[in-house]
PDB file of C-alpha atoms in Angstrom:
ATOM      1  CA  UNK A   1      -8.283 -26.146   3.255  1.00  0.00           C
ATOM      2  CA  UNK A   2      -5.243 -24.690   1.427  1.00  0.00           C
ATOM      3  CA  UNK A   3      -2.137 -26.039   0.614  1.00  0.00           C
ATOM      4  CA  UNK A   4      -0.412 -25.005   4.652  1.00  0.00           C
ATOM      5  CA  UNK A   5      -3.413 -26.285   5.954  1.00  0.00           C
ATOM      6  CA  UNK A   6      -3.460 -29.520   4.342  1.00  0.00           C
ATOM      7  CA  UNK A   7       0.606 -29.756   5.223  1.00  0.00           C
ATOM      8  CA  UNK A   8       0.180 -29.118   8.359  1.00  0.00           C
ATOM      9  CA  UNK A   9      -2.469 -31.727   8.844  1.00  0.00           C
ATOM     10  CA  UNK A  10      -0.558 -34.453   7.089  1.00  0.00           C
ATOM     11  CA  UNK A  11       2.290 -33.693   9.364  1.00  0.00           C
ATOM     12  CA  UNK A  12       0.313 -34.430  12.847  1.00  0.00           C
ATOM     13  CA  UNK A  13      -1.109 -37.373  10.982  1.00  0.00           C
ATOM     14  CA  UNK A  14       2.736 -38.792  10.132  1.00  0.00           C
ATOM     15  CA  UNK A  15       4.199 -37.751  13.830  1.00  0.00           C
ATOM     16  CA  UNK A  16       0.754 -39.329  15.537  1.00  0.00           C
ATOM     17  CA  UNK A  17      -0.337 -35.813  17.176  1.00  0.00           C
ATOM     18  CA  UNK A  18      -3.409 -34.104  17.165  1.00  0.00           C
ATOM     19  CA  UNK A  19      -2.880 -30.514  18.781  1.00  0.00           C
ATOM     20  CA  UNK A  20      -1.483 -27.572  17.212  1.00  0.00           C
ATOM     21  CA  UNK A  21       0.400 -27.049  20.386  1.00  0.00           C
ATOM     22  CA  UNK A  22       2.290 -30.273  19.553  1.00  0.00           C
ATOM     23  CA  UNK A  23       2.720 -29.584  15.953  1.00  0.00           C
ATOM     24  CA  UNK A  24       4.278 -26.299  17.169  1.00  0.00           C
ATOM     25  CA  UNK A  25       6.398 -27.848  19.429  1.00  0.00           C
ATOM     26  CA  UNK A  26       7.133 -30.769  17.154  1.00  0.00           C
ATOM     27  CA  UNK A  27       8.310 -28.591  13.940  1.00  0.00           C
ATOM     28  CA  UNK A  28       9.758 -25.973  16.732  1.00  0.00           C
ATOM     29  CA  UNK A  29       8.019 -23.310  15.450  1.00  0.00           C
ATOM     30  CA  UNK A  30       5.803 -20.729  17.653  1.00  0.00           C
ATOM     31  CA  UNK A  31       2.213 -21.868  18.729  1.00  0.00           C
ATOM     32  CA  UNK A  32       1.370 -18.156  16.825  1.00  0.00           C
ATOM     33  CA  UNK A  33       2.874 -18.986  13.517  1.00  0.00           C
ATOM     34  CA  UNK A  34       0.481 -22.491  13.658  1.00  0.00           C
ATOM     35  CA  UNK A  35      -2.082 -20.422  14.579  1.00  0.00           C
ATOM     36  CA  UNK A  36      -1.249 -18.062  11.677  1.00  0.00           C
ATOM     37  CA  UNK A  37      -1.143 -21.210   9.247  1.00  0.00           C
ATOM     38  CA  UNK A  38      -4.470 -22.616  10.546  1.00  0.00           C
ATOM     39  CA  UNK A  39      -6.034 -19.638  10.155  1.00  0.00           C
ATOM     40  CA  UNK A  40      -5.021 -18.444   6.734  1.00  0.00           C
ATOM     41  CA  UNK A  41      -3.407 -15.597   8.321  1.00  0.00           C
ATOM     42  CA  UNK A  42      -0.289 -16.657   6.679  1.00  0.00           C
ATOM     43  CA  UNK A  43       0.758 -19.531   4.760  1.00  0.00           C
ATOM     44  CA  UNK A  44       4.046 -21.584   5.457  1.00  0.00           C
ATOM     45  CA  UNK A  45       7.308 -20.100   4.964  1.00  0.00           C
ATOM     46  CA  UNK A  46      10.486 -21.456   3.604  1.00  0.00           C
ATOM     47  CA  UNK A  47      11.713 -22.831   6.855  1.00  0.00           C
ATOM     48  CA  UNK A  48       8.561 -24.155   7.576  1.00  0.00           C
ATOM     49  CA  UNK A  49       8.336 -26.045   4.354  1.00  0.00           C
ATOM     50  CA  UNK A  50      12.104 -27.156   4.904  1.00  0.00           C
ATOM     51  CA  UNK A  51      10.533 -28.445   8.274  1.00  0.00           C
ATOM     52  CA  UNK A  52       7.484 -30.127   7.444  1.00  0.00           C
ATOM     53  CA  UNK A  53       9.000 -31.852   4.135  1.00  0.00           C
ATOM     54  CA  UNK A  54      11.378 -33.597   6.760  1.00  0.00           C
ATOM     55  CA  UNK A  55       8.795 -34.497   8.586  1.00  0.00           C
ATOM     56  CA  UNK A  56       7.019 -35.819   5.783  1.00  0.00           C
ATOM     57  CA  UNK A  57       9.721 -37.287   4.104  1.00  0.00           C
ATOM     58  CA  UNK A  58       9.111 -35.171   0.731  1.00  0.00           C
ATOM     59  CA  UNK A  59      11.346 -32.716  -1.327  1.00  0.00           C
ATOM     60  CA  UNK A  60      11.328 -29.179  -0.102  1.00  0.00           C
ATOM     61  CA  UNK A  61      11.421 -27.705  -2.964  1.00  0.00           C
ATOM     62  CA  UNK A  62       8.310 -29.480  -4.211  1.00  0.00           C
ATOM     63  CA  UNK A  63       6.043 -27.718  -0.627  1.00  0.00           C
ATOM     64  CA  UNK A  64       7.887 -24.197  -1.490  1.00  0.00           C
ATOM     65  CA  UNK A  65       6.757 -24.819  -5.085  1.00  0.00           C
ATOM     66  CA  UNK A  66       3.120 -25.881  -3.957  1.00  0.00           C
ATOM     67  CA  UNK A  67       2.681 -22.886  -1.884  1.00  0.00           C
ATOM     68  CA  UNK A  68       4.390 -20.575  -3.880  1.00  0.00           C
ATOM     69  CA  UNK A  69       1.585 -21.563  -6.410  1.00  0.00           C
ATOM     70  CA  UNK A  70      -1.063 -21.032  -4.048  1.00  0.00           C
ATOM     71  CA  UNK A  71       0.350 -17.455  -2.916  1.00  0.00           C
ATOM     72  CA  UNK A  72       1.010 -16.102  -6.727  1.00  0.00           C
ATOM     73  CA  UNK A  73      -1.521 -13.676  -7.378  1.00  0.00           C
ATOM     74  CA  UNK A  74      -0.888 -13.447 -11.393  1.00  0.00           C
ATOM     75  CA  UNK A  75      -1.800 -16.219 -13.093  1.00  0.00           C
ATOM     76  CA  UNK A  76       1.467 -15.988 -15.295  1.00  0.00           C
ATOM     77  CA  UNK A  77       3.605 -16.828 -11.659  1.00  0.00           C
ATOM     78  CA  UNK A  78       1.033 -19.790 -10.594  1.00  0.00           C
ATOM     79  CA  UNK A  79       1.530 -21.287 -14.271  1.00  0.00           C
ATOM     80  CA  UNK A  80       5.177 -20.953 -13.151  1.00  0.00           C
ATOM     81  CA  UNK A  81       5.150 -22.414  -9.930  1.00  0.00           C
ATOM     82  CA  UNK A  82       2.861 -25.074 -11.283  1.00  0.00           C
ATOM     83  CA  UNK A  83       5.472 -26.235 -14.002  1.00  0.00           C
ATOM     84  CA  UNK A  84       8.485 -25.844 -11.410  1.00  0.00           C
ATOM     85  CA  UNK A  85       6.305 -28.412  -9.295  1.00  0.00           C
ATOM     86  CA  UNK A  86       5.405 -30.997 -12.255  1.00  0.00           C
ATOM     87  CA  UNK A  87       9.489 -30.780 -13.199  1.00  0.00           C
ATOM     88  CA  UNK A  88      10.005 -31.396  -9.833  1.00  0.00           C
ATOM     89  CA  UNK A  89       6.987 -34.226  -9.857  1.00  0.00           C
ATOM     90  CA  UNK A  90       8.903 -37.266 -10.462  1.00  0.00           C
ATOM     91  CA  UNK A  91      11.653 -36.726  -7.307  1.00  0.00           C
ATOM     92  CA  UNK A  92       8.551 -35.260  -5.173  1.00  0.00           C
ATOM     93  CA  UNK A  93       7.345 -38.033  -3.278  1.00  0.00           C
ATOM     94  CA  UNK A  94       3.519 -37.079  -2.884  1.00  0.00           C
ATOM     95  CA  UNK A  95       2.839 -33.294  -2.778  1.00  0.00           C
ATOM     96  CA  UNK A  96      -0.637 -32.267  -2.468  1.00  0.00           C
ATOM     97  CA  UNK A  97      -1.732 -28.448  -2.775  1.00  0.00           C
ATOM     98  CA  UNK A  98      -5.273 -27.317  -3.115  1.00  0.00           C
ATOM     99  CA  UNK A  99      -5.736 -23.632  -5.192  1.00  0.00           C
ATOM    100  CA  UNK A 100      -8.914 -21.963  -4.128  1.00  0.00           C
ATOM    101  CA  UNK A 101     -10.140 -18.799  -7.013  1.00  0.00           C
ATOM    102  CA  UNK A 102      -7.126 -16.374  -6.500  1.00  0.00           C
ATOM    103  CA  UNK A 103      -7.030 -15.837  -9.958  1.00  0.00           C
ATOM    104  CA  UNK A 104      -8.328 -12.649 -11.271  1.00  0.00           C
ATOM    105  CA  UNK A 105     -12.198 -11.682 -12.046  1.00  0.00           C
ATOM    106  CA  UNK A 106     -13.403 -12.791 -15.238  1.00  0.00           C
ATOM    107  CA  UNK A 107     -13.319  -9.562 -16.904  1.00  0.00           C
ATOM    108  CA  UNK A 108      -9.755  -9.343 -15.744  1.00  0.00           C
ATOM    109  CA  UNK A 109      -8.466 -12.498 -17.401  1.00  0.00           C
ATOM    110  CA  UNK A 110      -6.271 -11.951 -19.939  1.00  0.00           C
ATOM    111  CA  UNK A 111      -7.499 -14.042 -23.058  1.00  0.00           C
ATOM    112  CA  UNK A 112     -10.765 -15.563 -21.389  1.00  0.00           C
ATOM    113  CA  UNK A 113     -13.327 -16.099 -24.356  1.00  0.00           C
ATOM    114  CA  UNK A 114     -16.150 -16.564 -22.034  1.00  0.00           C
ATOM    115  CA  UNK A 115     -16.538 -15.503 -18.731  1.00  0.00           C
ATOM    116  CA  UNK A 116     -16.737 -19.374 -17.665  1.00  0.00           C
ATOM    117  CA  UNK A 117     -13.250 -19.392 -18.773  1.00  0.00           C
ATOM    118  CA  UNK A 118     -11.785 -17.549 -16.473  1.00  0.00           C
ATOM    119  CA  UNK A 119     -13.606 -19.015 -13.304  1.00  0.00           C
ATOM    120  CA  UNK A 120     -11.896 -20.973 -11.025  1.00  0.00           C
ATOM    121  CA  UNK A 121     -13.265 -23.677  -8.904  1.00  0.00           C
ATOM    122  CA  UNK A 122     -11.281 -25.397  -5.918  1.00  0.00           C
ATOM    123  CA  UNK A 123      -9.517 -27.981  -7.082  1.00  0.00           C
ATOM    124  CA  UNK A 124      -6.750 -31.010  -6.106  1.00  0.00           C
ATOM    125  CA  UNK A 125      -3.348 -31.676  -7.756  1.00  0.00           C
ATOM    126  CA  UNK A 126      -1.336 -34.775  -7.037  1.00  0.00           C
ATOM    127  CA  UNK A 127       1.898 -35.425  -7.588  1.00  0.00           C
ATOM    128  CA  UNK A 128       3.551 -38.949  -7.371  1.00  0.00           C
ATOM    129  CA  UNK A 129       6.855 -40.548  -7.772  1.00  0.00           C
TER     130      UNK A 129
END
């Protein structure tokens, strides 16, 4: 599940729905652009994440951070994003975003000793106030 996934989920959890039909009519967004986001087709977009964070009672900037670090597809941007978010970590309320491997092959990675260095597994970051 990535990071617009999991938002969108924790959004029908806080409003008590369990369609994407409501979620779309809930965040007033298109039933296309949920289907979009549940898909992968795209991930969540600015006004989306100004939407859900209101939802969720969480900063926006922390969700544009935590997908913004999902989308990067240079490692030196996600290690950007991913600092932006921990600044932004003690004002964020709870952000979770999940990264699955979109860093480059291991014979890509800059400065990767050992091709076990580079790999990336899925992995979890929370962030509390």
């Amino acid at each position: 599940m990535n990071t617009t996934q999991r938002l969108m989920q924790e959004a029908k959890s806080a409003l008590g729905i369990e369609s994407d039909y409501a979620l779309a009519k809930a965040l007033e967004m298109s039933r296309q652009a949920i289907s979009h986001y549940r898909t992968g087709r795209s991930q969540l977009d600015v006004e989306g994440a100004f939407r859900i964070a209101e939802v969720l009672g969480k900063d926006p900037a922390a969700i544009i951070a935590a997908v913004e670090a999902e989308r990067a597809t240079k490692p030196e941007a996600r290690e950007a994003w991913i600092q932006r978010l921990k600044q932004l970590g003690g004002v964020a309320a709870s952000v979770v975003f999940v990264m699955f491997g979109a860093l480059p092959a291991p014979a890509d990675a800059a400065g990767a000793q050992h091709e076990d260095d580079a790999a990336v597994l899925p992995y979890s970051v929370i962030f509390r106030s």
